[in-house]
Amino acid sequence: MDREKFIRPSITTRVYEKNLLTSENLKRLIDTDNLNEAISSLNDTKYGELLQKLDRNEDYEKALSQMLLNSYKDMIKISPDENLVKYLEEKYNFHNLKVLLKELIQDEDYKSIYIDIGKIDLVKIKRNLKEDINQNDKYFSYAKKALDLYK
């Protein structure tokens, strides 16, 4: 790896870190008595921009998810090696794969708990698992093996 390629992204990442919650922000959140106070304490942070767009405070998770997605998009833009970001996306790929398997096993719709980070084709994997069509894909193999073990 060429260290020179990482100088600018490293500096940019440090700037992005300034938008993260500080220990002071977290202490204020802990000290709040209800959701409205918690949302109010976040209004003077980077999260406030997204929280103010919500119709109801109870939908705060949408703002947090959007902030996470925006952070990943920013990292993809500045990363000189896309494999670094792909590595970080893996936990979301496997989260989504687990949700897909729960949908198949429980015959329920859990679309609200998928996370929009990761690049696997869940629709194709789900269809091929239902129709028992083999697919040359490592995520399909993982899902197929888990489903077989469950059965």
PDB file of N, CA, C and O in Angstrom, residues 68 72 85-98 115 117-118 120 139:
ATOM      1  N   LEU A  68     -25.479   7.296   9.377  1.00  0.00           N
ATOM      2  CA  LEU A  68     -24.547   6.184   9.157  1.00  0.00           C
ATOM      3  C   LEU A  68     -24.318   5.969   7.661  1.00  0.00           C
ATOM      4  O   LEU A  68     -23.184   5.826   7.207  1.00  0.00           O
ATOM      5  N   TYR A  72     -20.775   6.361   5.437  1.00  0.00           N
ATOM      6  CA  TYR A  72     -20.197   5.364   4.543  1.00  0.00           C
ATOM      7  C   TYR A  72     -20.002   5.924   3.141  1.00  0.00           C
ATOM      8  O   TYR A  72     -18.988   5.664   2.494  1.00  0.00           O
ATOM      9  N   VAL A  85     -13.264  -0.059   2.620  1.00  0.00           N
ATOM     10  CA  VAL A  85     -14.670   0.217   2.926  1.00  0.00           C
ATOM     11  C   VAL A  85     -15.485  -1.059   2.790  1.00  0.00           C
ATOM     12  O   VAL A  85     -16.367  -1.335   3.600  1.00  0.00           O
ATOM     13  N   LYS A  86     -15.176  -1.876   1.782  1.00  0.00           N
ATOM     14  CA  LYS A  86     -15.876  -3.158   1.620  1.00  0.00           C
ATOM     15  C   LYS A  86     -15.704  -4.026   2.860  1.00  0.00           C
ATOM     16  O   LYS A  86     -16.631  -4.710   3.279  1.00  0.00           O
ATOM     17  N   TYR A  87     -14.518  -3.994   3.427  1.00  0.00           N
ATOM     18  CA  TYR A  87     -14.257  -4.760   4.647  1.00  0.00           C
ATOM     19  C   TYR A  87     -15.178  -4.291   5.772  1.00  0.00           C
ATOM     20  O   TYR A  87     -15.751  -5.092   6.502  1.00  0.00           O
ATOM     21  N   LEU A  88     -15.335  -2.984   5.912  1.00  0.00           N
ATOM     22  CA  LEU A  88     -16.193  -2.432   6.958  1.00  0.00           C
ATOM     23  C   LEU A  88     -17.673  -2.706   6.684  1.00  0.00           C
ATOM     24  O   LEU A  88     -18.478  -2.770   7.611  1.00  0.00           O
ATOM     25  N   GLU A  89     -18.028  -2.867   5.426  1.00  0.00           N
ATOM     26  CA  GLU A  89     -19.420  -3.148   5.056  1.00  0.00           C
ATOM     27  C   GLU A  89     -19.831  -4.587   5.364  1.00  0.00           C
ATOM     28  O   GLU A  89     -21.018  -4.892   5.428  1.00  0.00           O
ATOM     29  N   GLU A  90     -18.871  -5.459   5.570  1.00  0.00           N
ATOM     30  CA  GLU A  90     -19.181  -6.884   5.741  1.00  0.00           C
ATOM     31  C   GLU A  90     -20.156  -7.154   6.877  1.00  0.00           C
ATOM     32  O   GLU A  90     -21.029  -8.001   6.757  1.00  0.00           O
ATOM     33  N   LYS A  91     -20.031  -6.431   7.980  1.00  0.00           N
ATOM     34  CA  LYS A  91     -20.956  -6.708   9.089  1.00  0.00           C
ATOM     35  C   LYS A  91     -22.394  -6.394   8.697  1.00  0.00           C
ATOM     36  O   LYS A  91     -23.322  -7.061   9.149  1.00  0.00           O
ATOM     37  N   TYR A  92     -22.593  -5.426   7.815  1.00  0.00           N
ATOM     38  CA  TYR A  92     -23.940  -5.099   7.352  1.00  0.00           C
ATOM     39  C   TYR A  92     -24.422  -6.120   6.327  1.00  0.00           C
ATOM     40  O   TYR A  92     -25.609  -6.444   6.290  1.00  0.00           O
ATOM     41  N   ASN A  93     -23.502  -6.629   5.503  1.00  0.00           N
ATOM     42  CA  ASN A  93     -23.871  -7.695   4.574  1.00  0.00           C
ATOM     43  C   ASN A  93     -24.392  -8.905   5.350  1.00  0.00           C
ATOM     44  O   ASN A  93     -25.423  -9.482   5.001  1.00  0.00           O
ATOM     45  N   PHE A  94     -23.695  -9.272   6.397  1.00  0.00           N
ATOM     46  CA  PHE A  94     -24.111 -10.446   7.170  1.00  0.00           C
ATOM     47  C   PHE A  94     -25.351 -10.166   8.014  1.00  0.00           C
ATOM     48  O   PHE A  94     -26.175 -11.051   8.206  1.00  0.00           O
ATOM     49  N   HIS A  95     -25.487  -8.934   8.485  1.00  0.00           N
ATOM     50  CA  HIS A  95     -26.726  -8.573   9.187  1.00  0.00           C
ATOM     51  C   HIS A  95     -27.912  -8.767   8.243  1.00  0.00           C
ATOM     52  O   HIS A  95     -28.914  -9.394   8.606  1.00  0.00           O
ATOM     53  N   ASN A  96     -27.792  -8.226   7.029  1.00  0.00           N
ATOM     54  CA  ASN A  96     -28.877  -8.328   6.050  1.00  0.00           C
ATOM     55  C   ASN A  96     -29.138  -9.780   5.649  1.00  0.00           C
ATOM     56  O   ASN A  96     -30.289 -10.174   5.445  1.00  0.00           O
ATOM     57  N   LEU A  97     -28.087 -10.561   5.572  1.00  0.00           N
ATOM     58  CA  LEU A  97     -28.244 -11.979   5.253  1.00  0.00           C
ATOM     59  C   LEU A  97     -29.007 -12.697   6.369  1.00  0.00           C
ATOM     60  O   LEU A  97     -29.886 -13.523   6.106  1.00  0.00           O
ATOM     61  N   LYS A  98     -28.706 -12.363   7.610  1.00  0.00           N
ATOM     62  CA  LYS A  98     -29.430 -12.961   8.742  1.00  0.00           C
ATOM     63  C   LYS A  98     -30.901 -12.559   8.725  1.00  0.00           C
ATOM     64  O   LYS A  98     -31.781 -13.382   8.986  1.00  0.00           O
ATOM     65  N   ILE A 115     -30.398  -2.952   6.572  1.00  0.00           N
ATOM     66  CA  ILE A 115     -29.549  -1.764   6.601  1.00  0.00           C
ATOM     67  C   ILE A 115     -29.018  -1.555   5.190  1.00  0.00           C
ATOM     68  O   ILE A 115     -28.507  -2.484   4.566  1.00  0.00           O
ATOM     69  N   ILE A 117     -26.512  -0.567   3.831  1.00  0.00           N
ATOM     70  CA  ILE A 117     -25.068  -0.566   3.619  1.00  0.00           C
ATOM     71  C   ILE A 117     -24.698  -1.993   3.221  1.00  0.00           C
ATOM     72  O   ILE A 117     -25.189  -2.950   3.785  1.00  0.00           O
ATOM     73  N   GLY A 118     -23.826  -2.108   2.265  1.00  0.00           N
ATOM     74  CA  GLY A 118     -23.450  -3.429   1.775  1.00  0.00           C
ATOM     75  C   GLY A 118     -23.904  -3.577   0.340  1.00  0.00           C
ATOM     76  O   GLY A 118     -24.759  -2.837  -0.133  1.00  0.00           O
ATOM     77  N   ILE A 120     -24.658  -6.754  -1.413  1.00  0.00           N
ATOM     78  CA  ILE A 120     -25.062  -8.080  -1.887  1.00  0.00           C
ATOM     79  C   ILE A 120     -26.486  -8.019  -2.441  1.00  0.00           C
ATOM     80  O   ILE A 120     -27.296  -7.209  -2.009  1.00  0.00           O
ATOM     81  N   TYR A 139     -22.091 -15.410  -0.594  1.00  0.00           N
ATOM     82  CA  TYR A 139     -23.163 -15.085   0.351  1.00  0.00           C
ATOM     83  C   TYR A 139     -24.334 -16.060   0.207  1.00  0.00           C
ATOM     84  O   TYR A 139     -24.944 -16.450   1.187  1.00  0.00           O
TER      85      TYR A 139
END
